[in-house]
Amino acid sequence: MVHEHKRLRCVSVIDSLWVGGTERSLVEQSVGLVDLGVDTTIVCLRRRDRGVHEEALRRGIPVGVLPSTSLPLQVRELRSLVRSLSPDVVHCSLLRASLVARLACVGSKVPLLNSIVNTPYVAVRFRDPAITPWKLHLIRIVDRLTAPLVTHWHAVSGEAARSAIEHLRIPEQKVTVIRRTRDRQRLGERSGERREAARRRLGLSPDAPVLLAVGREDFQKNHVALVRAMSDVVRSRPGAVLLIAGREGTESERIVQTIGQLELESSVVRLGHRTDVPELYTAADLYLTAAHWEGFSGALLEARLSGLPTLARALPQNHEIPSRGEPLDRTVREVNGLEVLRSLEETAAVSPAELTCPDPMETMQEFAQLLLDLAGRGEP
């Protein structure tokens, strides 16, 4: 796409390369863009011991960490770094990194592309016990006031774009939607042998109904609803097990309390952060997500690509994810015990079907073209 002597240079700013869909997507995107003539340098606001930081370095992506922790100093340091690296485009993801990048690029001729990866100002978020409502209102005001500093926006879903247009008052023509995809080869092939091996490693019975949820233990992911659903599930399926794979978060204590109150200690297993999520998809019979909001659920897409039946809350974003149709992939108003039991029963009698999904290279080319357009004209 780009001649070797005209390779495009991109600086991508992110809070950290912690464990999360946005972080993993950035690393995979940076690696894929190399073959399309785009060289990315990732700049983190802080270093995390776990996550995909080391993976990025192993795969040949330069990663730097700003030395300071205060926002004003980070703005100054990033501005200096942009001047020294002379990128063709600066790209940013997540709120703090986006604020730093917007302010650092003031007065610069380098175009700024801001990725919209979540829907942080939906009404339900103000019910999050870990959030102070007036602070979230203030953050939204700051986000909105600095939004005009962005040259163009990239959204991971149509719903993420719609939400940002509404809450940040972004002109619709300044937003390009490029949905995330996943590499099917990284997930591997689903087989009986692989399933048995994965279950042995997890200490699971070969015949137990196994449910899986992937995501950090925060209010957004709503794992508590899945724990409550298990109370009904185990009455009909006594050997059923729910696996929750995700780092601890603001809802961890509440999840533990709910497990204890419902006496589900042997039926709900908190696995913590895992690096073998593809094996978990293979071990499970049904993937569950009851998230209150999403930008784009990469885990839901991965589960479907892995051949795993899914039951998801009917968020607009989840309707944008490729589906094999019912009963393999169902969306419901609320994920509860009755819906889980229905999915287990209906999918047991259905042959697996392969999901038709856009080629990751196609979406990579779309993103590369967006960067090229920005570098060439200042805006697409």
Tab-separated table of C-alpha atoms in Angstrom:
chain	number	residue	atom	x	y	z
A	1	MET	CA	0.000	0.000	0.000
A	2	VAL	CA	2.917	2.339	0.766
A	3	HIS	CA	6.225	2.313	-1.114
A	4	GLU	CA	9.148	1.226	1.068
A	5	HIS	CA	10.856	4.624	0.831
A	6	LYS	CA	7.615	6.374	1.766
A	7	ARG	CA	6.632	4.353	4.805
A	8	LEU	CA	4.126	6.088	7.037
A	9	ARG	CA	5.170	6.780	10.626
A	10	CYS	CA	2.518	6.639	13.339
A	11	VAL	CA	2.807	7.365	17.060
A	12	SER	CA	0.025	5.612	18.970
A	13	VAL	CA	-0.664	6.851	22.509
A	14	ILE	CA	-2.441	4.691	25.091
A	15	ASP	CA	-2.759	4.639	28.888
A	16	SER	CA	-0.776	1.387	29.130
A	17	LEU	CA	-0.495	-2.019	27.497
A	18	TRP	CA	-2.515	-3.600	30.299
A	19	VAL	CA	-4.819	-6.601	29.884
A	20	GLY	CA	-7.785	-5.519	27.782
A	21	GLY	CA	-9.330	-5.692	24.342
A	22	THR	CA	-8.182	-2.215	23.309
A	23	GLU	CA	-4.593	-2.931	24.307
A	24	ARG	CA	-4.472	-6.288	22.527
A	25	SER	CA	-6.136	-4.842	19.438
A	26	LEU	CA	-3.540	-2.056	19.300
A	27	VAL	CA	-0.643	-4.521	19.403
A	28	GLU	CA	-2.167	-6.802	16.757
A	29	GLN	CA	-3.008	-3.780	14.609
A	30	SER	CA	0.523	-2.376	14.907
A	31	VAL	CA	2.021	-5.708	13.833
A	32	GLY	CA	-0.373	-6.074	10.901
A	33	LEU	CA	0.211	-2.529	9.663
A	34	VAL	CA	3.931	-3.188	9.150
A	35	ASP	CA	3.213	-5.216	5.999
A	36	LEU	CA	1.030	-2.359	4.748
A	37	GLY	CA	3.838	0.174	5.004
A	38	VAL	CA	2.938	1.698	8.378
A	39	ASP	CA	5.485	1.759	11.218
A	40	THR	CA	3.942	2.334	14.648
A	41	THR	CA	5.656	3.466	17.822
A	42	ILE	CA	3.468	2.886	20.877
A	43	VAL	CA	3.751	5.435	23.686
A	44	CYS	CA	2.310	4.483	27.092
A	45	LEU	CA	1.495	6.859	29.921
A	46	ARG	CA	2.639	4.199	32.369
A	47	ARG	CA	4.193	0.738	32.446
A	48	ARG	CA	2.266	-2.341	33.548
A	49	ASP	CA	3.982	-5.549	34.629
A	50	ARG	CA	1.243	-7.713	33.146
A	51	GLY	CA	-0.530	-7.368	29.844
A	52	VAL	CA	0.771	-7.179	26.275
A	53	HIS	CA	3.709	-4.782	26.767
A	54	GLU	CA	6.363	-7.491	26.459
A	55	GLU	CA	4.455	-9.153	23.629
A	56	ALA	CA	4.579	-5.921	21.625
A	57	LEU	CA	8.347	-5.713	22.092
A	58	ARG	CA	8.813	-9.385	21.154
A	59	ARG	CA	6.849	-8.805	17.964
A	60	GLY	CA	9.075	-5.916	16.957
A	61	ILE	CA	6.891	-2.935	17.895
A	62	PRO	CA	8.801	-0.085	19.600
A	63	VAL	CA	7.202	0.824	22.942
A	64	GLY	CA	8.056	3.844	25.063
A	65	VAL	CA	6.775	4.994	28.451
A	66	LEU	CA	6.515	8.646	29.455
A	67	PRO	CA	8.600	9.215	32.614
A	68	SER	CA	6.159	11.510	34.444
A	69	THR	CA	2.790	10.704	36.012
A	70	SER	CA	1.178	14.160	36.117
A	71	LEU	CA	-0.946	15.145	33.125
A	72	PRO	CA	0.756	18.532	32.442
A	73	LEU	CA	4.213	16.932	32.404
A	74	GLN	CA	2.998	14.064	30.219
A	75	VAL	CA	1.612	16.601	27.739
A	76	ARG	CA	4.987	18.341	27.600
A	77	GLU	CA	6.900	15.061	27.260
A	78	LEU	CA	4.643	13.765	24.493
A	79	ARG	CA	4.885	17.083	22.635
A	80	SER	CA	8.679	16.818	22.754
A	81	LEU	CA	8.545	13.186	21.620
A	82	VAL	CA	6.282	14.011	18.678
A	83	ARG	CA	8.702	16.731	17.590
A	84	SER	CA	11.674	14.356	17.748
A	85	LEU	CA	9.957	11.423	16.005
A	86	SER	CA	8.215	13.578	13.356
A	87	PRO	CA	5.353	11.120	12.757
A	88	ASP	CA	2.927	11.481	9.870
A	89	VAL	CA	-0.022	10.784	12.203
A	90	VAL	CA	-0.601	10.633	15.959
A	91	HIS	CA	-3.200	8.093	17.077
A	92	CYS	CA	-4.689	7.764	20.575
A	93	SER	CA	-7.005	5.445	22.518
A	94	LEU	CA	-8.636	5.585	25.978
A	95	LEU	CA	-9.550	8.752	27.852
A	96	ARG	CA	-6.408	9.916	29.648
A	97	ALA	CA	-4.134	9.100	26.719
A	98	SER	CA	-6.550	10.917	24.417
A	99	LEU	CA	-6.519	14.053	26.584
A	100	VAL	CA	-2.711	14.020	26.711
A	101	ALA	CA	-2.449	13.513	22.942
A	102	ARG	CA	-4.990	16.239	22.142
A	103	LEU	CA	-3.188	18.825	24.269
A	104	ALA	CA	0.273	17.709	23.114
A	105	CYS	CA	-0.672	18.167	19.456
A	106	VAL	CA	-1.959	21.733	19.904
A	107	GLY	CA	-0.010	23.941	17.520
A	108	SER	CA	1.372	20.926	15.688
A	109	LYS	CA	0.709	20.251	12.031
A	110	VAL	CA	0.570	16.507	12.718
A	111	PRO	CA	-3.001	15.172	12.291
A	112	LEU	CA	-4.543	13.437	15.306
A	113	LEU	CA	-6.719	10.333	14.978
A	114	ASN	CA	-8.716	9.465	18.123
A	115	SER	CA	-10.178	5.960	18.487
A	116	ILE	CA	-13.586	5.618	20.165
A	117	VAL	CA	-13.419	2.232	21.886
A	118	ASN	CA	-16.219	2.451	24.454
A	119	THR	CA	-19.469	4.216	25.339
A	120	PRO	CA	-18.452	5.735	28.703
A	121	TYR	CA	-21.274	8.259	29.123
A	122	VAL	CA	-24.316	5.986	28.842
A	123	ALA	CA	-26.882	6.493	31.608
A	124	VAL	CA	-26.243	3.136	33.291
A	125	ARG	CA	-22.631	4.074	34.002
A	126	PHE	CA	-23.780	6.700	36.478
A	127	ARG	CA	-25.098	3.779	38.592
A	128	ASP	CA	-21.609	2.307	38.909
A	129	PRO	CA	-20.805	2.303	42.665
A	130	ALA	CA	-17.153	3.026	41.836
A	131	ILE	CA	-18.088	6.220	39.968
A	132	THR	CA	-18.785	9.644	41.489
A	133	PRO	CA	-21.528	11.056	39.208
A	134	TRP	CA	-20.414	14.705	39.354
A	135	LYS	CA	-16.851	13.688	38.484
A	136	LEU	CA	-18.064	11.715	35.464
A	137	HIS	CA	-20.112	14.747	34.357
A	138	LEU	CA	-16.967	16.893	34.699
A	139	ILE	CA	-14.889	14.398	32.709
A	140	ARG	CA	-17.495	14.449	29.944
A	141	ILE	CA	-17.321	18.256	29.823
A	142	VAL	CA	-13.511	18.166	29.514
A	143	ASP	CA	-13.762	15.425	26.893
A	144	ARG	CA	-16.290	17.485	24.928
A	145	LEU	CA	-14.309	20.743	25.191
A	146	THR	CA	-11.105	19.125	23.903
A	147	ALA	CA	-12.829	17.074	21.177
A	148	PRO	CA	-12.392	19.839	18.528
A	149	LEU	CA	-8.609	19.345	18.832
A	150	VAL	CA	-8.999	15.967	17.097
A	151	THR	CA	-8.553	15.869	13.317
A	152	HIS	CA	-10.635	12.741	12.790
A	153	TRP	CA	-12.242	9.941	14.794
A	154	HIS	CA	-12.206	6.177	14.393
A	155	ALA	CA	-14.978	4.163	16.094
A	156	VAL	CA	-14.887	0.411	16.744
A	157	SER	CA	-18.663	0.099	16.270
A	158	GLY	CA	-21.574	2.064	14.921
A	159	GLU	CA	-23.024	2.376	18.427
A	160	ALA	CA	-19.717	3.691	19.801
A	161	ALA	CA	-19.752	6.298	17.027
A	162	ARG	CA	-23.377	7.255	17.717
A	163	SER	CA	-22.695	7.643	21.440
A	164	ALA	CA	-19.637	9.848	20.872
A	165	ILE	CA	-21.498	12.009	18.347
A	166	GLU	CA	-24.258	12.515	20.927
A	167	HIS	CA	-22.182	13.090	24.060
A	168	LEU	CA	-19.132	14.864	22.591
A	169	ARG	CA	-21.047	16.712	19.846
A	170	ILE	CA	-18.711	15.447	17.150
A	171	PRO	CA	-19.714	16.130	13.527
A	172	GLU	CA	-20.867	12.851	12.011
A	173	GLN	CA	-18.686	13.322	8.925
A	174	LYS	CA	-15.597	13.328	11.144
A	175	VAL	CA	-16.160	9.739	12.324
A	176	THR	CA	-15.138	6.593	10.447
A	177	VAL	CA	-16.396	3.226	11.721
A	178	ILE	CA	-13.963	0.326	11.337
A	179	ARG	CA	-15.095	-2.638	13.412
A	180	ARG	CA	-12.629	-4.906	15.132
A	181	THR	CA	-11.921	-8.393	13.882
A	182	ARG	CA	-9.898	-11.275	15.238
A	183	ASP	CA	-7.396	-13.686	13.715
A	184	ARG	CA	-9.141	-17.062	13.552
A	185	GLN	CA	-5.775	-18.846	13.378
A	186	ARG	CA	-4.740	-17.439	16.774
A	187	LEU	CA	-7.868	-18.988	18.292
A	188	GLY	CA	-7.191	-22.429	16.800
A	189	GLU	CA	-9.536	-25.178	15.658
A	190	ARG	CA	-12.244	-26.594	17.916
A	191	SER	CA	-11.922	-30.364	18.381
A	192	GLY	CA	-12.908	-33.084	20.820
A	193	GLU	CA	-9.284	-33.808	21.710
A	194	ARG	CA	-8.507	-30.166	22.400
A	195	ARG	CA	-11.668	-29.835	24.488
A	196	GLU	CA	-10.771	-32.862	26.622
A	197	ALA	CA	-7.221	-31.608	27.172
A	198	ALA	CA	-8.428	-28.128	28.153
A	199	ARG	CA	-10.924	-29.567	30.627
A	200	ARG	CA	-8.289	-31.818	32.188
A	201	ARG	CA	-5.997	-28.848	32.777
A	202	LEU	CA	-8.868	-26.944	34.398
A	203	GLY	CA	-9.940	-29.906	36.523
A	204	LEU	CA	-13.383	-30.046	34.894
A	205	SER	CA	-15.518	-33.125	34.358
A	206	PRO	CA	-15.785	-34.206	30.692
A	207	ASP	CA	-19.600	-34.163	30.928
A	208	ALA	CA	-20.193	-31.040	33.044
A	209	PRO	CA	-22.068	-28.133	31.402
A	210	VAL	CA	-19.409	-25.394	31.371
A	211	LEU	CA	-20.311	-21.723	30.978
A	212	LEU	CA	-17.707	-19.048	30.331
A	213	ALA	CA	-17.507	-15.277	30.813
A	214	VAL	CA	-14.418	-13.250	29.880
A	215	GLY	CA	-13.791	-9.739	31.163
A	216	ARG	CA	-12.434	-7.797	34.112
A	217	GLU	CA	-14.447	-7.877	37.329
A	218	ASP	CA	-15.899	-4.376	37.007
A	219	PHE	CA	-19.457	-3.032	37.103
A	220	GLN	CA	-19.466	-2.677	33.306
A	221	LYS	CA	-19.147	-6.427	32.718
A	222	ASN	CA	-21.980	-7.275	35.160
A	223	HIS	CA	-20.617	-10.686	36.171
A	224	VAL	CA	-22.820	-10.542	39.288
A	225	ALA	CA	-25.861	-11.140	37.056
A	226	LEU	CA	-24.231	-14.303	35.717
A	227	VAL	CA	-23.495	-15.559	39.236
A	228	ARG	CA	-27.147	-15.024	40.158
A	229	ALA	CA	-28.231	-16.860	37.014
A	230	MET	CA	-26.161	-19.850	38.132
A	231	SER	CA	-28.415	-20.250	41.167
A	232	ASP	CA	-31.225	-21.328	38.803
A	233	VAL	CA	-28.939	-23.228	36.444
A	234	VAL	CA	-27.490	-25.572	39.080
A	235	ARG	CA	-30.957	-26.555	40.284
A	236	SER	CA	-31.623	-28.080	36.855
A	237	ARG	CA	-28.010	-28.933	35.993
A	238	PRO	CA	-26.311	-29.775	39.330
A	239	GLY	CA	-22.867	-30.261	37.777
A	240	ALA	CA	-22.840	-26.984	35.838
A	241	VAL	CA	-19.833	-24.683	36.273
A	242	LEU	CA	-19.380	-20.997	35.454
A	243	LEU	CA	-15.821	-19.878	34.683
A	244	ILE	CA	-15.072	-16.149	35.017
A	245	ALA	CA	-11.795	-15.176	33.354
A	246	GLY	CA	-10.657	-11.626	34.021
A	247	ARG	CA	-8.505	-9.554	36.328
A	248	GLU	CA	-9.834	-8.349	39.661
A	249	GLY	CA	-11.654	-5.033	39.648
A	250	THR	CA	-14.135	-2.837	41.450
A	251	GLU	CA	-16.800	-5.584	41.565
A	252	SER	CA	-14.575	-8.432	42.787
A	253	GLU	CA	-15.713	-8.186	46.400
A	254	ARG	CA	-19.375	-8.090	45.373
A	255	ILE	CA	-18.896	-11.134	43.135
A	256	VAL	CA	-17.324	-13.087	46.002
A	257	GLN	CA	-20.127	-12.040	48.363
A	258	THR	CA	-22.820	-13.098	45.882
A	259	ILE	CA	-21.158	-16.478	45.357
A	260	GLY	CA	-21.141	-17.003	49.128
A	261	GLN	CA	-24.712	-15.827	49.676
A	262	LEU	CA	-26.015	-18.215	47.006
A	263	GLU	CA	-23.714	-21.050	48.163
A	264	LEU	CA	-22.176	-21.413	44.704
A	265	GLU	CA	-18.556	-21.900	45.768
A	266	SER	CA	-18.313	-25.187	43.853
A	267	SER	CA	-20.230	-23.902	40.817
A	268	VAL	CA	-18.509	-20.565	40.078
A	269	VAL	CA	-14.752	-20.476	39.478
A	270	ARG	CA	-12.915	-17.148	39.278
A	271	LEU	CA	-9.868	-17.776	37.107
A	272	GLY	CA	-8.378	-14.276	37.225
A	273	HIS	CA	-6.370	-12.937	34.294
A	274	ARG	CA	-5.604	-15.684	31.772
A	275	THR	CA	-3.276	-15.894	28.813
A	276	ASP	CA	-4.928	-19.096	27.526
A	277	VAL	CA	-8.384	-17.714	26.718
A	278	PRO	CA	-8.594	-19.629	23.384
A	279	GLU	CA	-8.353	-22.862	25.402
A	280	LEU	CA	-11.183	-21.679	27.656
A	281	TYR	CA	-13.416	-21.170	24.607
A	282	THR	CA	-12.642	-24.758	23.631
A	283	ALA	CA	-13.447	-26.132	27.098
A	284	ALA	CA	-16.809	-24.349	27.402
A	285	ASP	CA	-20.302	-25.226	26.172
A	286	LEU	CA	-21.733	-21.693	26.204
A	287	TYR	CA	-20.296	-18.172	26.325
A	288	LEU	CA	-22.158	-15.568	28.403
A	289	THR	CA	-22.037	-11.783	28.562
A	290	ALA	CA	-24.424	-9.580	30.526
A	291	ALA	CA	-22.382	-6.379	30.168
A	292	HIS	CA	-24.204	-3.113	30.869
A	293	TRP	CA	-22.363	-1.386	28.003
A	294	GLU	CA	-19.568	-2.043	25.516
A	295	GLY	CA	-17.652	-0.370	22.745
A	296	PHE	CA	-17.245	-3.626	20.849
A	297	SER	CA	-17.074	-6.999	22.593
A	298	GLY	CA	-13.959	-8.661	21.231
A	299	ALA	CA	-14.463	-11.624	23.565
A	300	LEU	CA	-17.970	-12.251	22.196
A	301	LEU	CA	-16.592	-12.218	18.653
A	302	GLU	CA	-13.746	-14.549	19.656
A	303	ALA	CA	-16.178	-16.994	21.258
A	304	ARG	CA	-18.253	-17.135	18.075
A	305	LEU	CA	-15.171	-17.505	15.893
A	306	SER	CA	-14.087	-20.375	18.161
A	307	GLY	CA	-17.320	-22.238	17.412
A	308	LEU	CA	-18.736	-21.681	20.903
A	309	PRO	CA	-22.495	-20.969	21.245
A	310	THR	CA	-23.164	-17.576	22.841
A	311	LEU	CA	-25.827	-15.861	24.930
A	312	ALA	CA	-25.482	-12.090	25.108
A	313	ARG	CA	-27.395	-9.142	26.414
A	314	ALA	CA	-29.149	-7.350	23.551
A	315	LEU	CA	-26.937	-4.272	23.401
A	316	PRO	CA	-26.915	-2.457	20.045
A	317	GLN	CA	-23.161	-3.131	19.827
A	318	ASN	CA	-23.706	-6.875	20.172
A	319	HIS	CA	-26.069	-6.835	17.196
A	320	GLU	CA	-23.173	-5.487	15.098
A	321	ILE	CA	-21.040	-8.562	15.771
A	322	PRO	CA	-21.272	-11.299	13.104
A	323	SER	CA	-23.681	-14.045	14.169
A	324	ARG	CA	-24.580	-17.588	13.142
A	325	GLY	CA	-28.204	-16.956	14.100
A	326	GLU	CA	-30.334	-18.699	16.701
A	327	PRO	CA	-30.007	-20.929	18.583
A	328	LEU	CA	-26.187	-20.840	18.371
A	329	ASP	CA	-25.982	-17.087	18.973
A	330	ARG	CA	-28.806	-15.540	20.977
A	331	THR	CA	-29.289	-12.023	22.311
A	332	VAL	CA	-31.797	-11.430	25.092
A	333	ARG	CA	-32.995	-8.490	27.158
A	334	GLU	CA	-31.566	-9.970	30.359
A	335	VAL	CA	-29.228	-12.926	30.777
A	336	ASN	CA	-30.826	-15.050	33.508
A	337	GLY	CA	-30.980	-18.683	34.564
A	338	LEU	CA	-33.939	-19.578	32.353
A	339	GLU	CA	-32.269	-18.115	29.258
A	340	VAL	CA	-29.020	-19.936	30.042
A	341	LEU	CA	-30.846	-23.260	30.424
A	342	ARG	CA	-32.714	-22.656	27.169
A	343	SER	CA	-29.468	-22.002	25.283
A	344	LEU	CA	-27.814	-25.093	26.762
A	345	GLU	CA	-30.765	-27.255	25.741
A	346	GLU	CA	-31.238	-25.841	22.240
A	347	THR	CA	-27.568	-25.724	21.238
A	348	ALA	CA	-26.938	-29.300	22.396
A	349	ALA	CA	-29.048	-30.549	19.483
A	350	VAL	CA	-27.493	-28.274	16.842
A	351	SER	CA	-24.392	-28.978	14.783
A	352	PRO	CA	-21.646	-26.344	15.064
A	353	ALA	CA	-21.542	-23.796	12.245
A	354	GLU	CA	-18.605	-21.676	11.135
A	355	LEU	CA	-18.963	-17.935	11.552
A	356	THR	CA	-18.585	-15.759	8.479
A	357	CYS	CA	-16.463	-12.797	9.499
A	358	PRO	CA	-14.520	-10.077	7.661
A	359	ASP	CA	-10.882	-10.930	7.006
A	360	PRO	CA	-8.659	-9.141	9.558
A	361	MET	CA	-6.463	-7.971	6.679
A	362	GLU	CA	-9.413	-6.149	5.104
A	363	THR	CA	-10.067	-4.112	8.244
A	364	MET	CA	-6.323	-3.546	8.628
A	365	GLN	CA	-6.247	-2.123	5.108
A	366	GLU	CA	-9.188	0.154	5.943
A	367	PHE	CA	-7.325	1.504	8.957
A	368	ALA	CA	-4.100	1.925	6.983
A	369	GLN	CA	-6.015	3.840	4.311
A	370	LEU	CA	-7.511	6.102	6.969
A	371	LEU	CA	-4.006	6.884	8.249
A	372	LEU	CA	-2.816	7.559	4.704
A	373	ASP	CA	-5.721	9.906	4.026
A	374	LEU	CA	-4.995	11.818	7.212
A	375	ALA	CA	-1.289	12.079	6.454
A	376	GLY	CA	-1.914	13.183	2.893
A	377	ARG	CA	-4.687	15.729	3.300
A	378	GLY	CA	-4.903	16.499	7.003
A	379	GLU	CA	-8.382	14.936	7.124
A	380	PRO	CA	-10.146	12.130	5.229
